[in-house]
Amino acid sequence: MNSPLGLEITKIYSNLSEYWDKEAKEIHRKGDHPIDFNGLYAVENHHNHLKLCDASGPAIILAGSGMCIGGRIVDHLAKVIEDSTNDILFVGYQAAGTPGRAIQDYADKPGGYVYLDDDRKTINAKVHTLTGYSAHADQKGLVDWIASIPEKPGAIKLVHVEGSARSTLKDVLEKRGHTVQ
């Protein structure tokens, strides 16, 4: 696991066993810990990150950095993306214009490539995407959140929404009496 935030969340979740599902509780009851297992390598600093980047052999690396713009994930992608024996799994949304989206869009195209830290990399790894796990709210979630604000905002500025989705969200909010910029 090569994500400082992921490690912190895992530590917190590890101590909240009363909230685990039935399967995790059963694994724990049998003497195994569902979150701490053999082979788990927790990267807690940059030195260990570099060691992991130099590791050989099969591995599943969990690393986060939103849209693959920067951070530890870029080092891992740069190492594995050109090798067709590797798989890259995206969990959640990748915005247009980001390396993450470029990887998704061009993975199946002959000669597809992406720039990672200004280096052009051919996408030979198999790329998969699990949808439905984005941390970003959908339209209903955003509209409900805005409706829950005790005092109606003077104006709403949409900054992290793509083209047609932005227009649609703007229309919905304006129909509810909001000023949207």
mmCIF file of C-alpha atoms in Angstrom:
data_model
loop_
_atom_site.group_PDB
_atom_site.id
_atom_site.type_symbol
_atom_site.label_atom_id
_atom_site.label_comp_id
_atom_site.label_asym_id
_atom_site.label_seq_id
_atom_site.Cartn_x
_atom_site.Cartn_y
_atom_site.Cartn_z
ATOM 1 C CA MET A 1 0.000 0.000 0.000
ATOM 2 C CA ASN A 2 1.670 3.182 -1.189
ATOM 3 C CA SER A 3 -0.686 5.952 -0.126
ATOM 4 C CA PRO A 4 -0.199 8.005 3.051
ATOM 5 C CA LEU A 5 -3.916 8.751 3.273
ATOM 6 C CA GLY A 6 -4.783 5.127 2.477
ATOM 7 C CA LEU A 7 -2.501 3.939 5.279
ATOM 8 C CA GLU A 8 -4.053 6.349 7.763
ATOM 9 C CA ILE A 9 -7.596 5.318 6.827
ATOM 10 C CA THR A 10 -6.597 1.642 7.034
ATOM 11 C CA LYS A 11 -5.193 2.169 10.542
ATOM 12 C CA ILE A 12 -8.406 3.873 11.637
ATOM 13 C CA TYR A 13 -10.626 1.218 10.056
ATOM 14 C CA SER A 14 -8.487 -1.525 11.576
ATOM 15 C CA ASN A 15 -9.425 -0.243 15.039
ATOM 16 C CA LEU A 16 -13.160 -0.068 14.308
ATOM 17 C CA SER A 17 -13.882 -3.792 14.191
ATOM 18 C CA GLU A 18 -17.383 -3.321 15.627
ATOM 19 C CA TYR A 19 -18.333 -1.724 12.284
ATOM 20 C CA TRP A 20 -16.861 -4.437 10.061
ATOM 21 C CA ASP A 21 -19.167 -6.574 7.962
ATOM 22 C CA LYS A 22 -19.965 -10.177 8.895
ATOM 23 C CA GLU A 23 -17.256 -11.657 6.650
ATOM 24 C CA ALA A 24 -14.468 -9.475 8.107
ATOM 25 C CA LYS A 25 -15.619 -10.231 11.662
ATOM 26 C CA GLU A 26 -15.582 -13.971 10.927
ATOM 27 C CA ILE A 27 -12.050 -13.792 9.495
ATOM 28 C CA HIS A 28 -10.915 -11.908 12.608
ATOM 29 C CA ARG A 29 -12.703 -14.363 14.931
ATOM 30 C CA LYS A 30 -10.721 -17.201 13.322
ATOM 31 C CA GLY A 31 -7.471 -15.473 14.305
ATOM 32 C CA ASP A 32 -6.670 -13.684 11.073
ATOM 33 C CA HIS A 33 -6.782 -9.941 10.571
ATOM 34 C CA PRO A 34 -8.597 -8.942 7.370
ATOM 35 C CA ILE A 35 -6.535 -5.779 6.934
ATOM 36 C CA ASP A 36 -3.099 -6.859 8.182
ATOM 37 C CA PHE A 37 -1.899 -9.914 6.282
ATOM 38 C CA ASN A 38 1.302 -11.589 5.111
ATOM 39 C CA GLY A 39 2.801 -9.837 2.135
ATOM 40 C CA LEU A 40 1.284 -6.448 2.898
ATOM 41 C CA TYR A 41 3.982 -3.829 2.523
ATOM 42 C CA ALA A 42 3.017 -0.467 3.988
ATOM 43 C CA VAL A 43 5.010 2.373 2.457
ATOM 44 C CA GLU A 44 5.364 5.044 5.110
ATOM 45 C CA ASN A 45 8.114 7.225 3.616
ATOM 46 C CA HIS A 46 9.795 8.194 0.363
ATOM 47 C CA HIS A 47 12.734 5.812 0.887
ATOM 48 C CA ASN A 48 10.340 2.847 1.122
ATOM 49 C CA HIS A 49 8.421 4.168 -1.890
ATOM 50 C CA LEU A 50 11.621 4.035 -3.957
ATOM 51 C CA LYS A 51 12.314 0.480 -2.708
ATOM 52 C CA LEU A 52 8.860 -0.561 -3.848
ATOM 53 C CA CYS A 53 9.392 1.072 -7.250
ATOM 54 C CA ASP A 54 12.533 -1.042 -7.683
ATOM 55 C CA ALA A 55 10.893 -4.298 -6.575
ATOM 56 C CA SER A 56 10.615 -7.081 -9.106
ATOM 57 C CA GLY A 57 8.070 -9.820 -9.480
ATOM 58 C CA PRO A 58 4.303 -9.817 -9.212
ATOM 59 C CA ALA A 59 2.620 -7.309 -6.927
ATOM 60 C CA ILE A 60 -0.613 -5.470 -6.397
ATOM 61 C CA ILE A 61 0.160 -1.836 -5.655
ATOM 62 C CA LEU A 62 -2.482 0.394 -4.138
ATOM 63 C CA ALA A 63 -1.560 4.010 -4.720
ATOM 64 C CA GLY A 64 -3.702 7.080 -5.001
ATOM 65 C CA SER A 65 -3.331 10.425 -6.647
ATOM 66 C CA GLY A 66 -6.649 11.401 -8.099
ATOM 67 C CA MET A 67 -6.127 11.818 -11.788
ATOM 68 C CA CYS A 68 -2.499 10.581 -12.016
ATOM 69 C CA ILE A 69 -1.204 14.134 -12.289
ATOM 70 C CA GLY A 70 1.452 13.751 -9.611
ATOM 71 C CA GLY A 71 2.521 11.811 -6.584
ATOM 72 C CA ARG A 72 3.606 8.248 -6.040
ATOM 73 C CA ILE A 73 1.229 6.757 -8.586
ATOM 74 C CA VAL A 74 3.118 8.429 -11.437
ATOM 75 C CA ASP A 75 6.319 6.552 -10.539
ATOM 76 C CA HIS A 76 4.457 3.236 -10.509
ATOM 77 C CA LEU A 77 2.644 3.915 -13.760
ATOM 78 C CA ALA A 78 5.856 4.963 -15.498
ATOM 79 C CA LYS A 79 7.428 1.656 -14.491
ATOM 80 C CA VAL A 80 4.595 -0.664 -15.558
ATOM 81 C CA ILE A 81 2.562 1.014 -18.297
ATOM 82 C CA GLU A 82 4.689 -0.126 -21.249
ATOM 83 C CA ASP A 83 4.699 -3.806 -20.250
ATOM 84 C CA SER A 84 1.801 -5.801 -21.724
ATOM 85 C CA THR A 85 1.948 -8.346 -18.878
ATOM 86 C CA ASN A 86 0.760 -5.663 -16.431
ATOM 87 C CA ASP A 87 -2.739 -4.516 -15.565
ATOM 88 C CA ILE A 88 -3.757 -1.062 -14.358
ATOM 89 C CA LEU A 89 -7.053 -0.738 -12.521
ATOM 90 C CA PHE A 90 -8.744 2.626 -12.049
ATOM 91 C CA VAL A 91 -11.327 2.840 -9.305
ATOM 92 C CA GLY A 92 -13.401 5.938 -9.857
ATOM 93 C CA TYR A 93 -13.556 8.872 -12.185
ATOM 94 C CA GLN A 94 -10.731 10.357 -14.277
ATOM 95 C CA ALA A 95 -11.353 13.903 -15.517
ATOM 96 C CA ALA A 96 -10.804 14.949 -19.122
ATOM 97 C CA GLY A 97 -7.362 16.421 -19.772
ATOM 98 C CA THR A 98 -5.641 14.369 -17.066
ATOM 99 C CA PRO A 99 -3.110 11.553 -17.507
ATOM 100 C CA GLY A 100 -5.583 9.157 -15.893
ATOM 101 C CA ARG A 101 -8.211 9.882 -18.540
ATOM 102 C CA ALA A 102 -5.615 9.717 -21.321
ATOM 103 C CA ILE A 103 -4.618 6.246 -20.132
ATOM 104 C CA GLN A 104 -8.264 5.150 -20.142
ATOM 105 C CA ASP A 105 -9.018 6.725 -23.528
ATOM 106 C CA TYR A 106 -5.923 5.561 -25.413
ATOM 107 C CA ALA A 107 -5.193 2.168 -23.862
ATOM 108 C CA ASP A 108 -7.062 0.254 -26.553
ATOM 109 C CA LYS A 109 -5.825 2.344 -29.457
ATOM 110 C CA PRO A 110 -2.770 1.221 -31.469
ATOM 111 C CA GLY A 111 0.179 3.373 -30.433
ATOM 112 C CA GLY A 112 -1.791 4.889 -27.550
ATOM 113 C CA TYR A 113 0.418 6.890 -25.220
ATOM 114 C CA VAL A 114 0.413 9.203 -22.228
ATOM 115 C CA TYR A 115 2.849 11.720 -20.815
ATOM 116 C CA LEU A 116 3.971 10.969 -17.260
ATOM 117 C CA ASP A 117 6.336 13.566 -15.785
ATOM 118 C CA ASP A 118 6.984 14.861 -19.317
ATOM 119 C CA ASP A 119 8.036 11.402 -20.545
ATOM 120 C CA ARG A 120 5.998 9.857 -23.341
ATOM 121 C CA LYS A 121 4.965 6.314 -22.420
ATOM 122 C CA THR A 122 3.280 3.858 -24.772
ATOM 123 C CA ILE A 123 0.284 2.209 -23.126
ATOM 124 C CA ASN A 124 0.799 -1.537 -23.463
ATOM 125 C CA ALA A 125 -0.551 -2.586 -20.052
ATOM 126 C CA LYS A 126 -4.163 -3.735 -19.930
ATOM 127 C CA VAL A 127 -6.316 -0.960 -18.466
ATOM 128 C CA HIS A 128 -9.513 -1.599 -16.505
ATOM 129 C CA THR A 129 -11.955 0.768 -14.815
ATOM 130 C CA LEU A 130 -14.377 0.086 -11.974
ATOM 131 C CA THR A 131 -17.123 2.673 -12.049
ATOM 132 C CA GLY A 132 -19.334 3.692 -9.180
ATOM 133 C CA TYR A 133 -16.571 4.194 -6.615
ATOM 134 C CA SER A 134 -15.768 7.850 -7.225
ATOM 135 C CA ALA A 135 -15.385 10.127 -4.214
ATOM 136 C CA HIS A 136 -17.041 12.871 -6.249
ATOM 137 C CA ALA A 137 -20.712 13.557 -5.680
ATOM 138 C CA ASP A 138 -23.175 13.057 -8.500
ATOM 139 C CA GLN A 139 -25.715 15.693 -9.516
ATOM 140 C CA LYS A 140 -28.294 14.592 -6.953
ATOM 141 C CA GLY A 141 -25.674 14.541 -4.198
ATOM 142 C CA LEU A 142 -24.521 18.058 -5.067
ATOM 143 C CA VAL A 143 -28.059 19.461 -5.337
ATOM 144 C CA ASP A 144 -29.055 17.837 -2.029
ATOM 145 C CA TRP A 145 -25.918 19.168 -0.349
ATOM 146 C CA ILE A 146 -26.600 22.712 -1.559
ATOM 147 C CA ALA A 147 -30.238 22.408 -0.423
ATOM 148 C CA SER A 148 -29.020 21.449 3.064
ATOM 149 C CA ILE A 149 -27.078 24.699 3.530
ATOM 150 C CA PRO A 150 -29.010 26.687 6.152
ATOM 151 C CA GLU A 151 -28.539 30.026 4.383
ATOM 152 C CA LYS A 152 -28.882 30.035 0.605
ATOM 153 C CA PRO A 153 -25.484 30.853 -0.980
ATOM 154 C CA GLY A 154 -25.207 34.233 -2.734
ATOM 155 C CA ALA A 155 -23.702 32.534 -5.789
ATOM 156 C CA ILE A 156 -22.420 29.126 -6.772
ATOM 157 C CA LYS A 157 -19.356 28.732 -8.960
ATOM 158 C CA LEU A 158 -18.987 25.422 -10.805
ATOM 159 C CA VAL A 159 -15.295 24.680 -11.191
ATOM 160 C CA HIS A 160 -14.860 20.905 -11.152
ATOM 161 C CA VAL A 161 -17.457 19.724 -13.627
ATOM 162 C CA GLU A 162 -17.073 18.789 -17.283
ATOM 163 C CA GLY A 163 -18.863 20.439 -20.231
ATOM 164 C CA SER A 164 -22.401 19.124 -20.643
ATOM 165 C CA ALA A 165 -22.605 17.977 -17.024
ATOM 166 C CA ARG A 166 -21.739 21.539 -15.944
ATOM 167 C CA SER A 167 -24.510 22.989 -18.137
ATOM 168 C CA THR A 168 -27.061 20.504 -16.845
ATOM 169 C CA LEU A 169 -26.108 21.091 -13.201
ATOM 170 C CA LYS A 170 -26.219 24.856 -13.762
ATOM 171 C CA ASP A 171 -29.756 24.554 -15.212
ATOM 172 C CA VAL A 172 -30.964 22.396 -12.301
ATOM 173 C CA LEU A 173 -29.555 24.805 -9.711
ATOM 174 C CA GLU A 174 -30.939 27.880 -11.470
ATOM 175 C CA LYS A 175 -34.405 26.264 -11.608
ATOM 176 C CA ARG A 176 -34.138 25.955 -7.821
ATOM 177 C CA GLY A 177 -33.476 29.686 -7.560
ATOM 178 C CA HIS A 178 -29.693 29.723 -7.232
ATOM 179 C CA THR A 179 -27.329 32.128 -8.946
ATOM 180 C CA VAL A 180 -24.715 30.065 -10.763
ATOM 181 C CA GLN A 181 -21.550 31.496 -12.279
#
